[in-house]
Structures are given as C-alpha cells and as structure tokens.
PDB file of C-alpha atoms in Angstrom:
ATOM      1  CA  UNK A 266       5.192 -14.688 -25.304  1.00  0.00           C
ATOM      2  CA  UNK A 267       2.737 -15.942 -22.699  1.00  0.00           C
ATOM      3  CA  UNK A 268      -0.820 -14.875 -22.048  1.00  0.00           C
ATOM      4  CA  UNK A 269      -3.248 -15.733 -19.266  1.00  0.00           C
ATOM      5  CA  UNK A 270      -6.887 -15.192 -20.187  1.00  0.00           C
ATOM      6  CA  UNK A 271      -9.626 -15.402 -17.572  1.00  0.00           C
ATOM      7  CA  UNK A 272     -13.345 -15.937 -17.960  1.00  0.00           C
ATOM      8  CA  UNK A 273     -16.377 -16.537 -15.801  1.00  0.00           C
ATOM      9  CA  UNK A 274     -16.810 -13.476 -13.624  1.00  0.00           C
ATOM     10  CA  UNK A 275     -20.103 -11.690 -13.136  1.00  0.00           C
ATOM     11  CA  UNK A 276     -22.867 -10.688 -10.758  1.00  0.00           C
ATOM     12  CA  UNK A 277     -24.306 -13.262  -8.373  1.00  0.00           C
ATOM     13  CA  UNK A 278     -26.555 -13.155  -5.330  1.00  0.00           C
ATOM     14  CA  UNK A 279     -25.245 -14.050  -1.878  1.00  0.00           C
ATOM     15  CA  UNK A 280     -25.169 -17.825  -1.488  1.00  0.00           C
ATOM     16  CA  UNK A 281     -24.738 -18.324  -5.207  1.00  0.00           C
ATOM     17  CA  UNK A 282     -21.924 -19.888  -7.197  1.00  0.00           C
ATOM     18  CA  UNK A 283     -19.530 -18.886  -9.938  1.00  0.00           C
ATOM     19  CA  UNK A 284     -16.738 -20.677 -11.731  1.00  0.00           C
ATOM     20  CA  UNK A 285     -13.670 -18.832 -12.957  1.00  0.00           C
ATOM     21  CA  UNK A 286     -11.368 -20.276 -15.587  1.00  0.00           C
ATOM     22  CA  UNK A 287      -7.966 -19.242 -16.859  1.00  0.00           C
ATOM     23  CA  UNK A 288      -6.027 -20.586 -19.811  1.00  0.00           C
ATOM     24  CA  UNK A 289      -2.334 -20.026 -20.395  1.00  0.00           C
ATOM     25  CA  UNK A 290      -1.033 -19.880 -23.950  1.00  0.00           C
ATOM     26  CA  UNK A 291       2.254 -19.182 -25.700  1.00  0.00           C
ATOM     27  CA  UNK A 292       5.731 -20.694 -25.704  1.00  0.00           C
ATOM     28  CA  UNK A 293       5.222 -22.619 -22.496  1.00  0.00           C
ATOM     29  CA  UNK A 294       7.724 -25.253 -21.405  1.00  0.00           C
ATOM     30  CA  UNK A 295       6.514 -25.802 -17.870  1.00  0.00           C
ATOM     31  CA  UNK A 296       3.929 -24.313 -15.517  1.00  0.00           C
ATOM     32  CA  UNK A 297       4.673 -24.355 -11.821  1.00  0.00           C
ATOM     33  CA  UNK A 298       2.122 -23.035  -9.297  1.00  0.00           C
ATOM     34  CA  UNK A 299      -1.105 -21.645 -10.703  1.00  0.00           C
ATOM     35  CA  UNK A 300      -3.602 -19.736  -8.664  1.00  0.00           C
ATOM     36  CA  UNK A 301      -5.980 -16.897  -8.071  1.00  0.00           C
ATOM     37  CA  UNK A 302      -5.610 -13.559  -6.355  1.00  0.00           C
ATOM     38  CA  UNK A 303      -8.235 -10.925  -5.706  1.00  0.00           C
ATOM     39  CA  UNK A 304      -8.308  -7.228  -5.037  1.00  0.00           C
ATOM     40  CA  UNK A 305     -11.259  -5.413  -3.542  1.00  0.00           C
ATOM     41  CA  UNK A 306     -11.609  -1.613  -3.756  1.00  0.00           C
ATOM     42  CA  UNK A 307      -9.267   0.088  -1.325  1.00  0.00           C
ATOM     43  CA  UNK A 308      -7.594  -3.171  -0.323  1.00  0.00           C
ATOM     44  CA  UNK A 309      -4.369  -4.917  -1.181  1.00  0.00           C
ATOM     45  CA  UNK A 310      -4.301  -7.821  -3.577  1.00  0.00           C
ATOM     46  CA  UNK A 311      -4.482 -11.103  -1.683  1.00  0.00           C
ATOM     47  CA  UNK A 312      -3.845 -14.717  -2.546  1.00  0.00           C
ATOM     48  CA  UNK A 313      -7.104 -16.675  -2.675  1.00  0.00           C
ATOM     49  CA  UNK A 314      -5.979 -20.145  -3.747  1.00  0.00           C
ATOM     50  CA  UNK A 315      -2.974 -21.836  -5.295  1.00  0.00           C
ATOM     51  CA  UNK A 316      -2.447 -25.295  -6.781  1.00  0.00           C
ATOM     52  CA  UNK A 317       0.956 -26.829  -7.356  1.00  0.00           C
ATOM     53  CA  UNK A 318       2.032 -29.316 -10.026  1.00  0.00           C
ATOM     54  CA  UNK A 319       1.644 -32.049  -7.422  1.00  0.00           C
ATOM     55  CA  UNK A 320      -1.989 -31.125  -6.931  1.00  0.00           C
ATOM     56  CA  UNK A 321      -1.373 -29.729  -3.458  1.00  0.00           C
ATOM     57  CA  UNK A 322      -3.553 -26.721  -2.729  1.00  0.00           C
ATOM     58  CA  UNK A 323      -3.580 -23.779  -0.344  1.00  0.00           C
ATOM     59  CA  UNK A 324      -6.420 -21.398   0.427  1.00  0.00           C
ATOM     60  CA  UNK A 325      -6.841 -18.176   2.315  1.00  0.00           C
ATOM     61  CA  UNK A 326      -8.794 -18.946   5.494  1.00  0.00           C
ATOM     62  CA  UNK A 327     -11.813 -16.875   4.458  1.00  0.00           C
ATOM     63  CA  UNK A 328     -12.614 -19.164   1.496  1.00  0.00           C
ATOM     64  CA  UNK A 329     -11.783 -22.583   2.925  1.00  0.00           C
ATOM     65  CA  UNK A 330     -14.690 -24.961   2.488  1.00  0.00           C
ATOM     66  CA  UNK A 331     -16.359 -22.711  -0.097  1.00  0.00           C
ATOM     67  CA  UNK A 332     -13.846 -22.392  -2.941  1.00  0.00           C
ATOM     68  CA  UNK A 333     -12.078 -25.165  -4.836  1.00  0.00           C
ATOM     69  CA  UNK A 334      -9.101 -24.638  -7.121  1.00  0.00           C
ATOM     70  CA  UNK A 335      -8.240 -27.173  -9.814  1.00  0.00           C
ATOM     71  CA  UNK A 336      -5.971 -27.424 -12.826  1.00  0.00           C
ATOM     72  CA  UNK A 337      -5.723 -29.340 -16.076  1.00  0.00           C
ATOM     73  CA  UNK A 338      -2.048 -29.618 -16.942  1.00  0.00           C
ATOM     74  CA  UNK A 339      -2.747 -30.958 -20.425  1.00  0.00           C
ATOM     75  CA  UNK A 340      -4.775 -27.857 -21.262  1.00  0.00           C
ATOM     76  CA  UNK A 341      -2.728 -25.337 -19.243  1.00  0.00           C
ATOM     77  CA  UNK A 342      -5.828 -24.242 -17.375  1.00  0.00           C
ATOM     78  CA  UNK A 343      -6.686 -23.406 -13.800  1.00  0.00           C
ATOM     79  CA  UNK A 344     -10.213 -23.007 -12.448  1.00  0.00           C
ATOM     80  CA  UNK A 345     -11.780 -21.679  -9.287  1.00  0.00           C
ATOM     81  CA  UNK A 346     -15.168 -23.000  -8.237  1.00  0.00           C
ATOM     82  CA  UNK A 347     -16.726 -20.520  -5.830  1.00  0.00           C
ATOM     83  CA  UNK A 348     -19.742 -21.617  -3.779  1.00  0.00           C
ATOM     84  CA  UNK A 349     -21.691 -19.965  -0.992  1.00  0.00           C
ATOM     85  CA  UNK A 350     -20.505 -16.589  -2.163  1.00  0.00           C
ATOM     86  CA  UNK A 351     -20.623 -13.656   0.236  1.00  0.00           C
ATOM     87  CA  UNK A 352     -20.664  -9.907  -0.415  1.00  0.00           C
ATOM     88  CA  UNK A 353     -17.134  -9.738   0.977  1.00  0.00           C
ATOM     89  CA  UNK A 354     -15.966 -11.942  -1.902  1.00  0.00           C
ATOM     90  CA  UNK A 355     -16.642  -9.040  -4.245  1.00  0.00           C
ATOM     91  CA  UNK A 356     -13.373  -8.153  -5.981  1.00  0.00           C
ATOM     92  CA  UNK A 357     -11.441  -8.308  -9.203  1.00  0.00           C
ATOM     93  CA  UNK A 358     -10.004 -11.811  -9.473  1.00  0.00           C
ATOM     94  CA  UNK A 359      -6.657 -12.345 -11.172  1.00  0.00           C
ATOM     95  CA  UNK A 360      -5.190 -15.538 -12.508  1.00  0.00           C
ATOM     96  CA  UNK A 361      -1.506 -16.032 -11.699  1.00  0.00           C
ATOM     97  CA  UNK A 362       1.061 -18.578 -12.829  1.00  0.00           C
ATOM     98  CA  UNK A 363       4.787 -19.136 -12.622  1.00  0.00           C
ATOM     99  CA  UNK A 364       5.829 -20.263 -16.077  1.00  0.00           C
ATOM    100  CA  UNK A 365       9.022 -21.432 -17.696  1.00  0.00           C
ATOM    101  CA  UNK A 366       9.181 -20.635 -21.393  1.00  0.00           C
ATOM    102  CA  UNK A 367      11.248 -22.469 -23.995  1.00  0.00           C
ATOM    103  CA  UNK A 368      14.150 -20.073 -23.494  1.00  0.00           C
ATOM    104  CA  UNK A 369      14.298 -21.486 -19.946  1.00  0.00           C
ATOM    105  CA  UNK A 370      13.338 -18.195 -18.343  1.00  0.00           C
ATOM    106  CA  UNK A 371      10.983 -18.528 -15.359  1.00  0.00           C
ATOM    107  CA  UNK A 372       8.754 -15.639 -14.465  1.00  0.00           C
ATOM    108  CA  UNK A 373       5.385 -14.793 -13.052  1.00  0.00           C
ATOM    109  CA  UNK A 374       2.443 -13.969 -15.287  1.00  0.00           C
ATOM    110  CA  UNK A 375      -0.917 -12.346 -14.574  1.00  0.00           C
ATOM    111  CA  UNK A 376      -4.261 -12.337 -16.282  1.00  0.00           C
ATOM    112  CA  UNK A 377      -6.157  -9.159 -16.990  1.00  0.00           C
ATOM    113  CA  UNK A 378      -8.614  -9.675 -14.142  1.00  0.00           C
ATOM    114  CA  UNK A 379     -12.298 -10.522 -14.026  1.00  0.00           C
ATOM    115  CA  UNK A 380     -14.886  -8.792 -11.850  1.00  0.00           C
ATOM    116  CA  UNK A 381     -16.886 -10.828  -9.335  1.00  0.00           C
ATOM    117  CA  UNK A 382     -19.725  -8.979  -7.643  1.00  0.00           C
ATOM    118  CA  UNK A 383     -21.825 -10.598  -4.919  1.00  0.00           C
ATOM    119  CA  UNK A 384     -24.917  -8.553  -4.230  1.00  0.00           C
ATOM    120  CA  UNK A 385     -28.653  -8.888  -3.839  1.00  0.00           C
TER     121      UNK A 385
END
C-alpha cells in the first residue's frame, strides 16, 4: 500500500557532502514524523534526524551542525543534507515515516536503505 524509496547514497571523501532523498507513495492520507535512521556494521540502528509536521526537528548529537533534515509535504518527501562527513558516518541509511492510509490505519514504514560510505 505504501512505499518509501530512498536515493542519493554513495562513496564520499571525509569532509565531503551527500544529500539523501526519500519519497513516500501509495494510499497516503497523512504523514506524521519523517526521518532517517542509520545502521553501521555490528551496531544497532540509531535515529539520525526526524522532522515533524510542524517543521520541528531533532538530531542525534553526533550530527548536529553537520546534517539538516527537511521535508516537502506536498511531494511526500524527506531529505537529509549531510555536510562535513566523517568516516564514522559510514552506515546504511534508512528512511522512516509514520503514515496514516485511507483506511485510517497508522503504522510505521521503512525504506530499503541506502549505503553511505565515507572514506579516502
């Protein structure tokens, strides 16, 4: 019923930038928080950034001042601008959204993940 599709991952040198995008499609009535998680090898998945309908944002401390999350409600998209990337940012990044479909069911959805590798 609902799909989240990410794009924009890749290989970048330390200090470089990448922009991730995610578009939600399907029988969407309302999207609540949208955000990004990441999972590095051998580590638990962690919340990186979230943006609410109001535009309020939250970030994990390690990315504050370097990453910016934004959303376009008209296009059902969420983006993550990542600057000053560090090797420790290397992970698979997942788009996440809490979505209400037209049958009024609210549930959490995940994208398939996109690899971000920061290395020289």
